[in-house]
Short mmCIF file of C-alpha atoms and ligand atoms in Angstrom, two decimals:
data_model
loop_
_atom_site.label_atom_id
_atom_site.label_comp_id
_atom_site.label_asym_id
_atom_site.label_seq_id
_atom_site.Cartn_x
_atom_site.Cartn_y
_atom_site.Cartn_z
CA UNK A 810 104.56 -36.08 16.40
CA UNK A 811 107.55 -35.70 14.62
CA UNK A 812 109.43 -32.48 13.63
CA UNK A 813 108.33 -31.39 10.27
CA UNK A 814 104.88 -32.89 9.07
CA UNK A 815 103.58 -32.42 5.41
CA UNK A 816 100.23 -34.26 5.35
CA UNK A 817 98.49 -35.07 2.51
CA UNK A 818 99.59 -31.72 0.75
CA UNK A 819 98.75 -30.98 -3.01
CA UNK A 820 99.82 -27.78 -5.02
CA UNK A 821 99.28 -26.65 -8.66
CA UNK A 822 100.59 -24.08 -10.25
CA UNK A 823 99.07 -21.84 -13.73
CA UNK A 824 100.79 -22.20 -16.50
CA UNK A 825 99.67 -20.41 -19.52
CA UNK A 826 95.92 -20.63 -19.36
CA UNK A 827 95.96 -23.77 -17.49
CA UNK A 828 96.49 -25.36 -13.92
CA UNK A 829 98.59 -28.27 -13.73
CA UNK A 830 99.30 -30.07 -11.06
CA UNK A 831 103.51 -30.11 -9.06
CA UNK A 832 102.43 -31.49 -6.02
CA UNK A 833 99.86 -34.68 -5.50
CA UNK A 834 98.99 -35.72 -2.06
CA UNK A 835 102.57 -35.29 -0.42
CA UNK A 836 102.48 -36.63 3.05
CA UNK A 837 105.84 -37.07 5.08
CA UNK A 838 107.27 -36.92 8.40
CA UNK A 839 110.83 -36.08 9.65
CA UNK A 840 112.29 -36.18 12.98
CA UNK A 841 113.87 -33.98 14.31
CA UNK A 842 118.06 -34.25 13.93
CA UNK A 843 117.75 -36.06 10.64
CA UNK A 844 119.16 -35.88 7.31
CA UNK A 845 116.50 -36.38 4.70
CA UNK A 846 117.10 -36.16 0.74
CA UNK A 847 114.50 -35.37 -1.95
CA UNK A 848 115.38 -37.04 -4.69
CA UNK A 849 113.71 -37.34 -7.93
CA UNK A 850 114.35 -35.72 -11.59
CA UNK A 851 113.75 -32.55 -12.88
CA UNK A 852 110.38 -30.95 -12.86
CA UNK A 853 108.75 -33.67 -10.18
CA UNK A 854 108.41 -30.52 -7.65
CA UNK A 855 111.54 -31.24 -5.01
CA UNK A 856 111.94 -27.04 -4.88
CA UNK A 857 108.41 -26.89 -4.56
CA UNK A 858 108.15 -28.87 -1.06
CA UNK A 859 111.23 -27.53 -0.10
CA UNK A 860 109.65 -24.19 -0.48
CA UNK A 861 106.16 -25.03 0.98
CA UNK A 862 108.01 -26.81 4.51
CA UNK A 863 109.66 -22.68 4.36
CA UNK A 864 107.14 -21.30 4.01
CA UNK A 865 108.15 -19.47 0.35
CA UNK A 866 105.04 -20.87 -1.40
CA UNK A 867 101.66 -21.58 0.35
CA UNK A 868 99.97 -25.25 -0.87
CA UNK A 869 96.61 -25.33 -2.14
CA UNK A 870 95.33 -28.67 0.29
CA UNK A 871 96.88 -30.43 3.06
CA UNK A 872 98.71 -29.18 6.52
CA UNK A 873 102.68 -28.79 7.00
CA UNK A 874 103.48 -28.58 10.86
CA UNK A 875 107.04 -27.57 12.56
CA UNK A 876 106.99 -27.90 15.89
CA UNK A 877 103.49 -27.20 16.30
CA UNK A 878 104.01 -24.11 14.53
CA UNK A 879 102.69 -23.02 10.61
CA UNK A 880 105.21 -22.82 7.87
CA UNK A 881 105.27 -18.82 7.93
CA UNK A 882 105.43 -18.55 11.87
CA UNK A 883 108.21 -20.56 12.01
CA UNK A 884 109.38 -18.29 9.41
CA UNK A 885 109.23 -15.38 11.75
CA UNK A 886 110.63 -17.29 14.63
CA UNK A 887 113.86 -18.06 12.57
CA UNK A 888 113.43 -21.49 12.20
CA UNK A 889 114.90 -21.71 8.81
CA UNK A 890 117.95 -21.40 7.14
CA UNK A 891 117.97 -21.45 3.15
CA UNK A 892 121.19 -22.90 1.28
CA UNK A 893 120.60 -22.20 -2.42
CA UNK A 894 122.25 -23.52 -5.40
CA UNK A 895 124.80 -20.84 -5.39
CA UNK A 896 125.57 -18.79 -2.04
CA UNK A 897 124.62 -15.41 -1.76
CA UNK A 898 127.26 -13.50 -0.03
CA UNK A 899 128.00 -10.18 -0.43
CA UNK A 900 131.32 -8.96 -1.77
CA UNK A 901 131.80 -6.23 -0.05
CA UNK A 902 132.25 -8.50 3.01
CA UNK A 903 134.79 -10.47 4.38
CA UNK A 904 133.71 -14.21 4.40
CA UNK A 905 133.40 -13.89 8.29
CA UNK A 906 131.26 -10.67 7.68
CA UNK A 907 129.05 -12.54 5.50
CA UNK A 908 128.91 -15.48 8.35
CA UNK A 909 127.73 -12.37 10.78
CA UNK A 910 124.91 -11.54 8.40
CA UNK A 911 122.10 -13.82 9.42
CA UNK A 912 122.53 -12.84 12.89
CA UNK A 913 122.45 -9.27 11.98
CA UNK A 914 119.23 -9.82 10.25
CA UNK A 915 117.68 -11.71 12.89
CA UNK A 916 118.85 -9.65 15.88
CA UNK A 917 115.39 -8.13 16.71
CA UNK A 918 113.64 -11.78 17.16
CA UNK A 919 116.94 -13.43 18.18
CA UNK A 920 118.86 -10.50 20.73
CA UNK A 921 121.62 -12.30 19.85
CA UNK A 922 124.62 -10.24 18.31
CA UNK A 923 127.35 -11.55 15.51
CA UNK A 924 130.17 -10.90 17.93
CA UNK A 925 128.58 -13.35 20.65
CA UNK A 926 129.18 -15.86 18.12
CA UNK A 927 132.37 -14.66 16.68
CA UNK A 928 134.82 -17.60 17.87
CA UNK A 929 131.83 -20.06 17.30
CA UNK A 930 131.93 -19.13 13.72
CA UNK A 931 135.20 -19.25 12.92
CA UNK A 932 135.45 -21.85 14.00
CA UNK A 933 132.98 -23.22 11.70
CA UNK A 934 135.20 -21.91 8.70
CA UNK A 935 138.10 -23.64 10.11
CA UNK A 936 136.63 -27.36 10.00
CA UNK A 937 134.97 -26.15 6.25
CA UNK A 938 138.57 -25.92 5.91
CA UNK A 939 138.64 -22.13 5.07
CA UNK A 940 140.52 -20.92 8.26
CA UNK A 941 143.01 -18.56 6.21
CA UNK A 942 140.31 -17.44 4.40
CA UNK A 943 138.27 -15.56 7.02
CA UNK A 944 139.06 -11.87 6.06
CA UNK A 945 139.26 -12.59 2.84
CA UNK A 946 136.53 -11.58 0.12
CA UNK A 947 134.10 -13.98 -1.88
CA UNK A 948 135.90 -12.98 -5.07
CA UNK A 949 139.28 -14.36 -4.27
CA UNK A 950 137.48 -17.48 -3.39
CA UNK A 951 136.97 -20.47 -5.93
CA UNK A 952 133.31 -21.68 -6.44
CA UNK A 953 133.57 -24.65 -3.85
CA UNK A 954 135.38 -22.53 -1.20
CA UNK A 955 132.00 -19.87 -1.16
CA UNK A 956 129.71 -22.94 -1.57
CA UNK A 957 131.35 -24.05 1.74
CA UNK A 958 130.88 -20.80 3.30
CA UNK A 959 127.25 -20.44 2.57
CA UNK A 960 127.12 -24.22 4.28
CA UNK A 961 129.10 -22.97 7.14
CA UNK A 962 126.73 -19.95 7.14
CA UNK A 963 123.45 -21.91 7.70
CA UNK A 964 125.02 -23.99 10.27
CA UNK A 965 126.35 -21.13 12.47
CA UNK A 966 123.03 -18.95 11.72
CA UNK A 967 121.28 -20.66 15.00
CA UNK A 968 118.27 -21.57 12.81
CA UNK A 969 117.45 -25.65 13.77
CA UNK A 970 116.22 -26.46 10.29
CA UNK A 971 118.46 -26.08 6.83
CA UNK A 972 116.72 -26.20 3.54
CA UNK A 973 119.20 -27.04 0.94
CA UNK A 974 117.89 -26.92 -2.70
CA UNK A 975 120.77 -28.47 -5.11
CA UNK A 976 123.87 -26.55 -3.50
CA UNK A 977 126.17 -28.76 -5.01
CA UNK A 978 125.09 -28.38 -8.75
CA UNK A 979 127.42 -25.65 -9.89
CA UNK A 980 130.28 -28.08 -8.74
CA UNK A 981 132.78 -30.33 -10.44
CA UNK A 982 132.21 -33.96 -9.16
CA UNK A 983 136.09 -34.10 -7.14
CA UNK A 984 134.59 -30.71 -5.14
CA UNK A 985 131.23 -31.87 -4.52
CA UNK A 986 132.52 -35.40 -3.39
CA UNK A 987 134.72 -33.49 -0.45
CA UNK A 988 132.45 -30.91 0.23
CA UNK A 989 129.71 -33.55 0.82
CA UNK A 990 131.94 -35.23 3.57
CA UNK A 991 133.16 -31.55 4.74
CA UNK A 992 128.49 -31.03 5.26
CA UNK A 993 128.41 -34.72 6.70
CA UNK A 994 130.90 -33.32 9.13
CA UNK A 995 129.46 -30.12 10.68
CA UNK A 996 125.67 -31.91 10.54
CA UNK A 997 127.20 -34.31 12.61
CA UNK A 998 128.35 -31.94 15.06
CA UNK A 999 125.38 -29.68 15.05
CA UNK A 1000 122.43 -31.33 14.64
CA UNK A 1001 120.24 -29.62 12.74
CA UNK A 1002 117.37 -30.54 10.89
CA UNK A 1003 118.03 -30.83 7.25
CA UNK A 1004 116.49 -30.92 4.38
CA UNK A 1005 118.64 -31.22 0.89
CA UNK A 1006 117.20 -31.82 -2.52
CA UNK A 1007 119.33 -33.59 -5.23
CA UNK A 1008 119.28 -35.73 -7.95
CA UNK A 1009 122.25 -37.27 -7.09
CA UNK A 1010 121.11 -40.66 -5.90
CA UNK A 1011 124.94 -41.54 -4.78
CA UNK A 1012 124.77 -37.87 -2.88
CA UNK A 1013 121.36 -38.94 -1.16
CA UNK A 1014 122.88 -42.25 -0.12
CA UNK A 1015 125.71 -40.84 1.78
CA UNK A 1016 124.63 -38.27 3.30
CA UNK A 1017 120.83 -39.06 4.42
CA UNK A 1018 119.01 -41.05 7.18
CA UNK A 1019 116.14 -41.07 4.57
CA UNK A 1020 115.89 -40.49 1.22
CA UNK A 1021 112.38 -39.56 -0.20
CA UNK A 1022 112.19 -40.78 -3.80
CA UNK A 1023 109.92 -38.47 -6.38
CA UNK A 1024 108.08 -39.25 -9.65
CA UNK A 1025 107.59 -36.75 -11.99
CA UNK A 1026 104.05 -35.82 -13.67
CA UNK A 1027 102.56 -34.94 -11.23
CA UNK A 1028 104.93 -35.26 -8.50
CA UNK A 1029 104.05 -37.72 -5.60
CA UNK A 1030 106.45 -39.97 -3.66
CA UNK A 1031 107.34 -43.22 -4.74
CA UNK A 1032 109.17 -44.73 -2.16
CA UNK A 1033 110.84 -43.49 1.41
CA UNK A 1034 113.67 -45.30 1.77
CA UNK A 1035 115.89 -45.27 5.25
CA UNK A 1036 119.65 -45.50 4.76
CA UNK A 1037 120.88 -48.14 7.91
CA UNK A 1038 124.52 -47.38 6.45
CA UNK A 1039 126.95 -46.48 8.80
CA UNK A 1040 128.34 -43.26 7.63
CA UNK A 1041 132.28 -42.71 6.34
P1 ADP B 1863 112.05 -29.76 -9.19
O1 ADP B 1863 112.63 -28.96 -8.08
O2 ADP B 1863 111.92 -31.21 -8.87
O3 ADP B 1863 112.76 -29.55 -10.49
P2 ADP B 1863 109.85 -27.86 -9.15
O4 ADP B 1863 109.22 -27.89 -7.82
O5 ADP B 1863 110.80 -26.76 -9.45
O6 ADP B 1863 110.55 -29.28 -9.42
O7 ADP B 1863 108.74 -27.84 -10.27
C1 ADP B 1863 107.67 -28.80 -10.32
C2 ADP B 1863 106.75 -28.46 -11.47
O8 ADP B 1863 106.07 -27.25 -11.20
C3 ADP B 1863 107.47 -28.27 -12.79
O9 ADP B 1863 106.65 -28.80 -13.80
C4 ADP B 1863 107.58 -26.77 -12.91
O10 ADP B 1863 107.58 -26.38 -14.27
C5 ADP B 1863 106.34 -26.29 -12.20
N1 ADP B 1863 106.55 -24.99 -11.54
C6 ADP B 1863 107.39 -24.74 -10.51
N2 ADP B 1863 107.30 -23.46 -10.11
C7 ADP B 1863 106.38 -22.88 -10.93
C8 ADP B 1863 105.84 -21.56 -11.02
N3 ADP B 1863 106.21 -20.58 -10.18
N4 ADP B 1863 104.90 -21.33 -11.96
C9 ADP B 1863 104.50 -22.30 -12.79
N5 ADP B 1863 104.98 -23.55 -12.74
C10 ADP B 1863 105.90 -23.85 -11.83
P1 ADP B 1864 137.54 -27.90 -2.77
O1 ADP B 1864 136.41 -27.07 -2.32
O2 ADP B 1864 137.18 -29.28 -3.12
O3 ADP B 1864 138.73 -27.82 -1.86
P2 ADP B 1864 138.15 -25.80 -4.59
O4 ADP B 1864 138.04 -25.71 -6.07
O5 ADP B 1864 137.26 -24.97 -3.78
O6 ADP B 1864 138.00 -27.31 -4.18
O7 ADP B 1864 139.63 -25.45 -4.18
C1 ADP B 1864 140.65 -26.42 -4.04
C2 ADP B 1864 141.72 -25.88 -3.12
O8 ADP B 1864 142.52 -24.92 -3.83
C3 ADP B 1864 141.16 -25.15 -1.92
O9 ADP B 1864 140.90 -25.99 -0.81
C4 ADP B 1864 142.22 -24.12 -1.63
O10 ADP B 1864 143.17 -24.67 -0.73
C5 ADP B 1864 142.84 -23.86 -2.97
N1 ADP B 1864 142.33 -22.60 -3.55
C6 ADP B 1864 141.33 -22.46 -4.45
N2 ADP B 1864 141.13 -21.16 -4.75
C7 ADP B 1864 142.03 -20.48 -4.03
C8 ADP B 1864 142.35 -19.09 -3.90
N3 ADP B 1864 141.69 -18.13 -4.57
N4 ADP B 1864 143.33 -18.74 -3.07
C9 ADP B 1864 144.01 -19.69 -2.42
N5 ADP B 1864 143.77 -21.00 -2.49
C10 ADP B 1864 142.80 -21.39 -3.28
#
């Protein structure tokens, strides 16, 4: 059984007075370790089984299994990390105090305490290439230096899964290009689980074992498609 399993899952949603359908009969496995891209345009419901494998939105048919747990329990056991399309941090805190935060959150289920982690995480921030940037605050940071600390953020948060929805798309093409090789980097060295929707088909191809290709109207997948590509 592999890591993640969505199996034959189907969602609609209301709109105005009618249901319409996001979601048709989604099956799909990953392993665990892998780099898998949902790729597809606009509308064919990429957020939407992003945020059903999170356990953010419930589907209406059809099973999703992590680990032999349910979406929501391995919610709870901090299986997830989120990367949104722009970071949240807080700026009142210090990049490295906003690198602390998901451990702070998750100390009750975790035990595990920011400062365990403290050299781990800078670390992190050094090979996102923001090493003189740890004390500093998210406003004196350009767009792509707090994208890559909300990147650096999910990897040293200790979750084994990373749900990335777009996180490049408020970025110029030059700074997504080297952030993409600066996340090809730390996945490498982690191993984590991820997750990343796009419509960036070059994006996909670099960065994924697998890309899973969407069609709109109702969405259903089209085509899985494994990358063999060594990568740069
Ligand atoms: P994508 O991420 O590929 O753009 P989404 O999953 O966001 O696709 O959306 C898929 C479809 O479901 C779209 O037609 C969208 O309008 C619709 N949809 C998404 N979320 C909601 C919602 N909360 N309520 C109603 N319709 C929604
Ligand atoms: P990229 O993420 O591709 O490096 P950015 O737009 O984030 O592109 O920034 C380019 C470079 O400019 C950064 O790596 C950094 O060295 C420098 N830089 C950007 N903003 C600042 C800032 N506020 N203070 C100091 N250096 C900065």
């Amino acid at each position: 059984l592999s890591f993640i399993e969505v199996k034959e899952v189907s969602k609609q949603y209301r709109q105005r007075d009618q249901m319409t359908d996001a979601l048709i009969n989604i099956s799909l496995s990953i392993e665990k370790g892998k780099f898998v891209s949902l790729i597809g345009p606009s509308g064919c419901g990429k957020s939407s089984l992003l945020r059903i494998i999170g356990g953010l939105v419930k589907q209406d048919c059809g099973e999703v299994n992590i680990g032999g747990m349910t979406p929501m329990e391995a919610q709870k056991r901090k299986q997830y990390s989120f990367v949104p399309q722009s970071p949240a941090l807080f700026p009142w805190r210090t990049v490295l105090q906003n690198m602390q935060l998901p451990f702070e959150v998750n100390r009750k289920a975790t035990g595990d305490t920011a400062k365990q982690h403290e050299l781990e995480l800078i670390e992190l921030l050094q090979s996102v290439g923001l090493g003189d940037f740890i004390h500093a605050y998210p406003r004196m940071l350009s767009g792509g230096m707090q994208q890559r600390v909300g990147i650096a953020r999910a990897f040293g948060s200790g979750a084994p899964i990373l749900l990335m929805d777009e996180p490049f798309s408020a970025l110029d093409e030059l700074t997504r290009e080297k952030i993409s090789y600066q996340l090809l980097n730390i996945w490498q060295e982690h191993q984590k689980t991820v997750v990343f929707v796009t419509h960036n088909i070059r994006e996909a191809v670099l960065l994924s074992d697998e890309v899973v290709i969407m069609s709109p109207r109702p969405g259903r997948i089209k085509k899985t498609i494994s990358i063999d590509l060594p990568r740069p």
